[in-house]
């Protein structure tokens, strides 16, 4: 069997500025970048198995990306998953990243990059009662609280 390796492309206005955000504020590393005429045009960022390509090659697609990211925790318990997400939120907010609550049938953490591309981090599935309470708490758009 052959394994697949996927890297989504997020379209950005300024790859160098996006690299600073993803590396300095979100904790990614950058294993490679492609420059043309002294300007970064495409780069990859990685964090804990999550690889993203940042590119300025299709301006009409800037800010329209959405990436769904799950945190795999050990032990694989609801409590460990919640603790990991709460820890990630604290880490990002300490670096000045705006983190919003959201919902997509269940609770999310939502981070927008400088161009409006969104990263969704999902909390573990919840019971119907929890989901109703979340819906009441995070009422607004289907993706983000208002």
mmCIF file with all atom_site columns, C-alpha atoms in Angstrom:
data_model
loop_
_atom_site.group_PDB
_atom_site.id
_atom_site.type_symbol
_atom_site.label_atom_id
_atom_site.label_alt_id
_atom_site.label_comp_id
_atom_site.label_asym_id
_atom_site.label_entity_id
_atom_site.label_seq_id
_atom_site.pdbx_PDB_ins_code
_atom_site.Cartn_x
_atom_site.Cartn_y
_atom_site.Cartn_z
_atom_site.occupancy
_atom_site.B_iso_or_equiv
_atom_site.pdbx_formal_charge
_atom_site.auth_seq_id
_atom_site.auth_comp_id
_atom_site.auth_asym_id
_atom_site.auth_atom_id
_atom_site.pdbx_PDB_model_num
ATOM 1   C CA . UNK A 1 1   ? 0.000   0.000  0.000  1.00 0.00 ? 1   UNK A CA 1
ATOM 2   C CA . UNK A 1 2   ? 1.148   3.545  -0.734 1.00 0.00 ? 2   UNK A CA 1
ATOM 3   C CA . UNK A 1 3   ? 0.626   6.270  1.869  1.00 0.00 ? 3   UNK A CA 1
ATOM 4   C CA . UNK A 1 4   ? -0.566  9.669  0.744  1.00 0.00 ? 4   UNK A CA 1
ATOM 5   C CA . UNK A 1 5   ? 0.864   12.901 2.077  1.00 0.00 ? 5   UNK A CA 1
ATOM 6   C CA . UNK A 1 6   ? -1.285  15.998 1.611  1.00 0.00 ? 6   UNK A CA 1
ATOM 7   C CA . UNK A 1 7   ? -0.280  19.615 2.037  1.00 0.00 ? 7   UNK A CA 1
ATOM 8   C CA . UNK A 1 8   ? -3.069  22.165 1.629  1.00 0.00 ? 8   UNK A CA 1
ATOM 9   C CA . UNK A 1 9   ? -2.216  25.477 0.009  1.00 0.00 ? 9   UNK A CA 1
ATOM 10  C CA . UNK A 1 10  ? -3.353  28.675 1.697  1.00 0.00 ? 10  UNK A CA 1
ATOM 11  C CA . UNK A 1 11  ? -3.291  31.688 -0.579 1.00 0.00 ? 11  UNK A CA 1
ATOM 12  C CA . UNK A 1 12  ? -1.830  34.817 0.994  1.00 0.00 ? 12  UNK A CA 1
ATOM 13  C CA . UNK A 1 13  ? -1.009  38.390 0.030  1.00 0.00 ? 13  UNK A CA 1
ATOM 14  C CA . UNK A 1 14  ? 2.561   38.426 1.353  1.00 0.00 ? 14  UNK A CA 1
ATOM 15  C CA . UNK A 1 15  ? 4.291   35.085 1.954  1.00 0.00 ? 15  UNK A CA 1
ATOM 16  C CA . UNK A 1 16  ? 7.071   36.639 4.071  1.00 0.00 ? 16  UNK A CA 1
ATOM 17  C CA . UNK A 1 17  ? 4.521   38.308 6.385  1.00 0.00 ? 17  UNK A CA 1
ATOM 18  C CA . UNK A 1 18  ? 2.510   35.075 6.579  1.00 0.00 ? 18  UNK A CA 1
ATOM 19  C CA . UNK A 1 19  ? 5.682   33.136 7.433  1.00 0.00 ? 19  UNK A CA 1
ATOM 20  C CA . UNK A 1 20  ? 6.304   35.502 10.349 1.00 0.00 ? 20  UNK A CA 1
ATOM 21  C CA . UNK A 1 21  ? 2.745   34.901 11.621 1.00 0.00 ? 21  UNK A CA 1
ATOM 22  C CA . UNK A 1 22  ? 2.831   31.110 11.265 1.00 0.00 ? 22  UNK A CA 1
ATOM 23  C CA . UNK A 1 23  ? 6.365   30.746 12.685 1.00 0.00 ? 23  UNK A CA 1
ATOM 24  C CA . UNK A 1 24  ? 6.526   33.478 15.338 1.00 0.00 ? 24  UNK A CA 1
ATOM 25  C CA . UNK A 1 25  ? 2.928   33.424 16.546 1.00 0.00 ? 25  UNK A CA 1
ATOM 26  C CA . UNK A 1 26  ? 1.573   29.945 15.763 1.00 0.00 ? 26  UNK A CA 1
ATOM 27  C CA . UNK A 1 27  ? 4.756   27.984 16.506 1.00 0.00 ? 27  UNK A CA 1
ATOM 28  C CA . UNK A 1 28  ? 5.337   26.425 13.084 1.00 0.00 ? 28  UNK A CA 1
ATOM 29  C CA . UNK A 1 29  ? 8.753   25.896 11.496 1.00 0.00 ? 29  UNK A CA 1
ATOM 30  C CA . UNK A 1 30  ? 9.569   26.527 7.847  1.00 0.00 ? 30  UNK A CA 1
ATOM 31  C CA . UNK A 1 31  ? 11.548  23.746 6.158  1.00 0.00 ? 31  UNK A CA 1
ATOM 32  C CA . UNK A 1 32  ? 11.691  25.422 2.748  1.00 0.00 ? 32  UNK A CA 1
ATOM 33  C CA . UNK A 1 33  ? 10.767  28.487 0.728  1.00 0.00 ? 33  UNK A CA 1
ATOM 34  C CA . UNK A 1 34  ? 10.973  29.539 -2.898 1.00 0.00 ? 34  UNK A CA 1
ATOM 35  C CA . UNK A 1 35  ? 12.101  33.071 -3.735 1.00 0.00 ? 35  UNK A CA 1
ATOM 36  C CA . UNK A 1 36  ? 11.835  34.878 -7.057 1.00 0.00 ? 36  UNK A CA 1
ATOM 37  C CA . UNK A 1 37  ? 13.626  38.186 -7.609 1.00 0.00 ? 37  UNK A CA 1
ATOM 38  C CA . UNK A 1 38  ? 14.254  38.583 -3.878 1.00 0.00 ? 38  UNK A CA 1
ATOM 39  C CA . UNK A 1 39  ? 10.631  37.963 -2.876 1.00 0.00 ? 39  UNK A CA 1
ATOM 40  C CA . UNK A 1 40  ? 9.280   34.864 -1.115 1.00 0.00 ? 40  UNK A CA 1
ATOM 41  C CA . UNK A 1 41  ? 6.587   33.435 -3.390 1.00 0.00 ? 41  UNK A CA 1
ATOM 42  C CA . UNK A 1 42  ? 5.899   29.994 -1.863 1.00 0.00 ? 42  UNK A CA 1
ATOM 43  C CA . UNK A 1 43  ? 6.863   28.433 1.471  1.00 0.00 ? 43  UNK A CA 1
ATOM 44  C CA . UNK A 1 44  ? 5.929   25.511 3.651  1.00 0.00 ? 44  UNK A CA 1
ATOM 45  C CA . UNK A 1 45  ? 5.251   25.631 7.386  1.00 0.00 ? 45  UNK A CA 1
ATOM 46  C CA . UNK A 1 46  ? 5.099   22.572 9.653  1.00 0.00 ? 46  UNK A CA 1
ATOM 47  C CA . UNK A 1 47  ? 3.984   21.909 13.189 1.00 0.00 ? 47  UNK A CA 1
ATOM 48  C CA . UNK A 1 48  ? 3.593   18.483 14.775 1.00 0.00 ? 48  UNK A CA 1
ATOM 49  C CA . UNK A 1 49  ? 2.650   16.674 11.577 1.00 0.00 ? 49  UNK A CA 1
ATOM 50  C CA . UNK A 1 50  ? 0.603   19.525 10.106 1.00 0.00 ? 50  UNK A CA 1
ATOM 51  C CA . UNK A 1 51  ? 2.134   20.853 6.876  1.00 0.00 ? 51  UNK A CA 1
ATOM 52  C CA . UNK A 1 52  ? 0.760   23.902 5.055  1.00 0.00 ? 52  UNK A CA 1
ATOM 53  C CA . UNK A 1 53  ? 1.984   25.592 1.886  1.00 0.00 ? 53  UNK A CA 1
ATOM 54  C CA . UNK A 1 54  ? 1.670   29.373 1.747  1.00 0.00 ? 54  UNK A CA 1
ATOM 55  C CA . UNK A 1 55  ? 1.585   30.913 -1.738 1.00 0.00 ? 55  UNK A CA 1
ATOM 56  C CA . UNK A 1 56  ? 0.877   34.244 -3.408 1.00 0.00 ? 56  UNK A CA 1
ATOM 57  C CA . UNK A 1 57  ? 0.386   32.740 -6.857 1.00 0.00 ? 57  UNK A CA 1
ATOM 58  C CA . UNK A 1 58  ? -3.417  33.028 -7.211 1.00 0.00 ? 58  UNK A CA 1
ATOM 59  C CA . UNK A 1 59  ? -4.560  36.424 -5.865 1.00 0.00 ? 59  UNK A CA 1
ATOM 60  C CA . UNK A 1 60  ? -8.251  35.662 -6.453 1.00 0.00 ? 60  UNK A CA 1
ATOM 61  C CA . UNK A 1 61  ? -8.029  32.878 -3.835 1.00 0.00 ? 61  UNK A CA 1
ATOM 62  C CA . UNK A 1 62  ? -6.415  34.924 -1.047 1.00 0.00 ? 62  UNK A CA 1
ATOM 63  C CA . UNK A 1 63  ? -8.112  34.558 2.316  1.00 0.00 ? 63  UNK A CA 1
ATOM 64  C CA . UNK A 1 64  ? -10.611 31.908 1.207  1.00 0.00 ? 64  UNK A CA 1
ATOM 65  C CA . UNK A 1 65  ? -8.925  28.892 2.804  1.00 0.00 ? 65  UNK A CA 1
ATOM 66  C CA . UNK A 1 66  ? -10.152 26.821 5.713  1.00 0.00 ? 66  UNK A CA 1
ATOM 67  C CA . UNK A 1 67  ? -8.087  24.105 7.353  1.00 0.00 ? 67  UNK A CA 1
ATOM 68  C CA . UNK A 1 68  ? -9.558  21.660 9.857  1.00 0.00 ? 68  UNK A CA 1
ATOM 69  C CA . UNK A 1 69  ? -6.924  20.523 12.386 1.00 0.00 ? 69  UNK A CA 1
ATOM 70  C CA . UNK A 1 70  ? -7.389  17.797 14.981 1.00 0.00 ? 70  UNK A CA 1
ATOM 71  C CA . UNK A 1 71  ? -5.031  17.273 17.895 1.00 0.00 ? 71  UNK A CA 1
ATOM 72  C CA . UNK A 1 72  ? -4.224  13.635 18.570 1.00 0.00 ? 72  UNK A CA 1
ATOM 73  C CA . UNK A 1 73  ? -3.500  13.178 22.267 1.00 0.00 ? 73  UNK A CA 1
ATOM 74  C CA . UNK A 1 74  ? -2.231  10.361 24.456 1.00 0.00 ? 74  UNK A CA 1
ATOM 75  C CA . UNK A 1 75  ? -4.018  9.063  26.343 1.00 0.00 ? 75  UNK A CA 1
ATOM 76  C CA . UNK A 1 76  ? -6.866  9.428  23.857 1.00 0.00 ? 76  UNK A CA 1
ATOM 77  C CA . UNK A 1 77  ? -9.443  10.689 26.338 1.00 0.00 ? 77  UNK A CA 1
ATOM 78  C CA . UNK A 1 78  ? -11.930 13.525 26.160 1.00 0.00 ? 78  UNK A CA 1
ATOM 79  C CA . UNK A 1 79  ? -10.259 15.179 29.140 1.00 0.00 ? 79  UNK A CA 1
ATOM 80  C CA . UNK A 1 80  ? -6.797  14.997 27.521 1.00 0.00 ? 80  UNK A CA 1
ATOM 81  C CA . UNK A 1 81  ? -8.147  16.452 24.266 1.00 0.00 ? 81  UNK A CA 1
ATOM 82  C CA . UNK A 1 82  ? -9.842  19.342 26.074 1.00 0.00 ? 82  UNK A CA 1
ATOM 83  C CA . UNK A 1 83  ? -6.680  20.012 28.096 1.00 0.00 ? 83  UNK A CA 1
ATOM 84  C CA . UNK A 1 84  ? -4.570  20.018 24.902 1.00 0.00 ? 84  UNK A CA 1
ATOM 85  C CA . UNK A 1 85  ? -6.885  22.499 23.174 1.00 0.00 ? 85  UNK A CA 1
ATOM 86  C CA . UNK A 1 86  ? -7.094  24.713 26.250 1.00 0.00 ? 86  UNK A CA 1
ATOM 87  C CA . UNK A 1 87  ? -3.283  24.620 26.400 1.00 0.00 ? 87  UNK A CA 1
ATOM 88  C CA . UNK A 1 88  ? -3.012  25.534 22.716 1.00 0.00 ? 88  UNK A CA 1
ATOM 89  C CA . UNK A 1 89  ? -5.408  28.432 23.222 1.00 0.00 ? 89  UNK A CA 1
ATOM 90  C CA . UNK A 1 90  ? -3.351  29.731 26.162 1.00 0.00 ? 90  UNK A CA 1
ATOM 91  C CA . UNK A 1 91  ? -0.121  29.373 24.129 1.00 0.00 ? 91  UNK A CA 1
ATOM 92  C CA . UNK A 1 92  ? -1.517  31.268 21.153 1.00 0.00 ? 92  UNK A CA 1
ATOM 93  C CA . UNK A 1 93  ? -3.167  34.008 23.180 1.00 0.00 ? 93  UNK A CA 1
ATOM 94  C CA . UNK A 1 94  ? 0.104   34.538 25.100 1.00 0.00 ? 94  UNK A CA 1
ATOM 95  C CA . UNK A 1 95  ? 1.691   35.293 21.703 1.00 0.00 ? 95  UNK A CA 1
ATOM 96  C CA . UNK A 1 96  ? -1.042  37.813 20.870 1.00 0.00 ? 96  UNK A CA 1
ATOM 97  C CA . UNK A 1 97  ? -3.060  35.579 18.527 1.00 0.00 ? 97  UNK A CA 1
ATOM 98  C CA . UNK A 1 98  ? -6.797  36.252 18.483 1.00 0.00 ? 98  UNK A CA 1
ATOM 99  C CA . UNK A 1 99  ? -8.558  32.946 19.178 1.00 0.00 ? 99  UNK A CA 1
ATOM 100 C CA . UNK A 1 100 ? -12.322 32.807 18.759 1.00 0.00 ? 100 UNK A CA 1
ATOM 101 C CA . UNK A 1 101 ? -14.899 30.281 19.872 1.00 0.00 ? 101 UNK A CA 1
ATOM 102 C CA . UNK A 1 102 ? -16.817 28.718 17.043 1.00 0.00 ? 102 UNK A CA 1
ATOM 103 C CA . UNK A 1 103 ? -19.198 25.905 16.284 1.00 0.00 ? 103 UNK A CA 1
ATOM 104 C CA . UNK A 1 104 ? -19.624 23.517 13.410 1.00 0.00 ? 104 UNK A CA 1
ATOM 105 C CA . UNK A 1 105 ? -22.008 21.114 15.061 1.00 0.00 ? 105 UNK A CA 1
ATOM 106 C CA . UNK A 1 106 ? -19.556 21.031 17.977 1.00 0.00 ? 106 UNK A CA 1
ATOM 107 C CA . UNK A 1 107 ? -17.196 23.424 19.689 1.00 0.00 ? 107 UNK A CA 1
ATOM 108 C CA . UNK A 1 108 ? -14.202 24.837 17.792 1.00 0.00 ? 108 UNK A CA 1
ATOM 109 C CA . UNK A 1 109 ? -11.293 27.158 18.338 1.00 0.00 ? 109 UNK A CA 1
ATOM 110 C CA . UNK A 1 110 ? -10.971 29.438 15.306 1.00 0.00 ? 110 UNK A CA 1
ATOM 111 C CA . UNK A 1 111 ? -7.793  31.269 14.304 1.00 0.00 ? 111 UNK A CA 1
ATOM 112 C CA . UNK A 1 112 ? -7.681  33.632 11.323 1.00 0.00 ? 112 UNK A CA 1
ATOM 113 C CA . UNK A 1 113 ? -4.377  34.292 9.619  1.00 0.00 ? 113 UNK A CA 1
ATOM 114 C CA . UNK A 1 114 ? -3.544  37.846 8.457  1.00 0.00 ? 114 UNK A CA 1
ATOM 115 C CA . UNK A 1 115 ? -5.362  37.262 5.145  1.00 0.00 ? 115 UNK A CA 1
ATOM 116 C CA . UNK A 1 116 ? -8.494  35.704 6.654  1.00 0.00 ? 116 UNK A CA 1
ATOM 117 C CA . UNK A 1 117 ? -7.677  32.044 5.997  1.00 0.00 ? 117 UNK A CA 1
ATOM 118 C CA . UNK A 1 118 ? -9.089  30.076 8.907  1.00 0.00 ? 118 UNK A CA 1
ATOM 119 C CA . UNK A 1 119 ? -7.721  27.285 11.066 1.00 0.00 ? 119 UNK A CA 1
ATOM 120 C CA . UNK A 1 120 ? -10.401 25.244 12.868 1.00 0.00 ? 120 UNK A CA 1
ATOM 121 C CA . UNK A 1 121 ? -9.333  23.199 15.896 1.00 0.00 ? 121 UNK A CA 1
ATOM 122 C CA . UNK A 1 122 ? -12.088 20.869 17.051 1.00 0.00 ? 122 UNK A CA 1
ATOM 123 C CA . UNK A 1 123 ? -12.940 19.908 20.598 1.00 0.00 ? 123 UNK A CA 1
ATOM 124 C CA . UNK A 1 124 ? -14.011 16.281 21.105 1.00 0.00 ? 124 UNK A CA 1
ATOM 125 C CA . UNK A 1 125 ? -17.553 15.346 20.114 1.00 0.00 ? 125 UNK A CA 1
ATOM 126 C CA . UNK A 1 126 ? -20.114 16.175 22.714 1.00 0.00 ? 126 UNK A CA 1
ATOM 127 C CA . UNK A 1 127 ? -23.454 14.733 23.736 1.00 0.00 ? 127 UNK A CA 1
ATOM 128 C CA . UNK A 1 128 ? -26.652 16.123 22.257 1.00 0.00 ? 128 UNK A CA 1
ATOM 129 C CA . UNK A 1 129 ? -27.214 18.103 25.472 1.00 0.00 ? 129 UNK A CA 1
ATOM 130 C CA . UNK A 1 130 ? -23.700 19.560 25.318 1.00 0.00 ? 130 UNK A CA 1
ATOM 131 C CA . UNK A 1 131 ? -24.202 20.404 21.627 1.00 0.00 ? 131 UNK A CA 1
ATOM 132 C CA . UNK A 1 132 ? -27.477 22.215 22.432 1.00 0.00 ? 132 UNK A CA 1
ATOM 133 C CA . UNK A 1 133 ? -25.774 24.156 25.207 1.00 0.00 ? 133 UNK A CA 1
ATOM 134 C CA . UNK A 1 134 ? -22.932 25.042 22.801 1.00 0.00 ? 134 UNK A CA 1
ATOM 135 C CA . UNK A 1 135 ? -25.429 26.131 20.162 1.00 0.00 ? 135 UNK A CA 1
ATOM 136 C CA . UNK A 1 136 ? -27.127 28.412 22.679 1.00 0.00 ? 136 UNK A CA 1
ATOM 137 C CA . UNK A 1 137 ? -23.767 29.702 23.936 1.00 0.00 ? 137 UNK A CA 1
ATOM 138 C CA . UNK A 1 138 ? -22.156 30.228 20.516 1.00 0.00 ? 138 UNK A CA 1
ATOM 139 C CA . UNK A 1 139 ? -25.256 31.297 18.596 1.00 0.00 ? 139 UNK A CA 1
ATOM 140 C CA . UNK A 1 140 ? -24.520 33.216 15.422 1.00 0.00 ? 140 UNK A CA 1
ATOM 141 C CA . UNK A 1 141 ? -23.083 32.043 12.162 1.00 0.00 ? 141 UNK A CA 1
ATOM 142 C CA . UNK A 1 142 ? -22.796 28.326 11.596 1.00 0.00 ? 142 UNK A CA 1
ATOM 143 C CA . UNK A 1 143 ? -19.006 28.584 11.734 1.00 0.00 ? 143 UNK A CA 1
ATOM 144 C CA . UNK A 1 144 ? -18.177 31.301 14.209 1.00 0.00 ? 144 UNK A CA 1
ATOM 145 C CA . UNK A 1 145 ? -19.773 32.957 17.189 1.00 0.00 ? 145 UNK A CA 1
ATOM 146 C CA . UNK A 1 146 ? -20.872 36.535 16.755 1.00 0.00 ? 146 UNK A CA 1
#
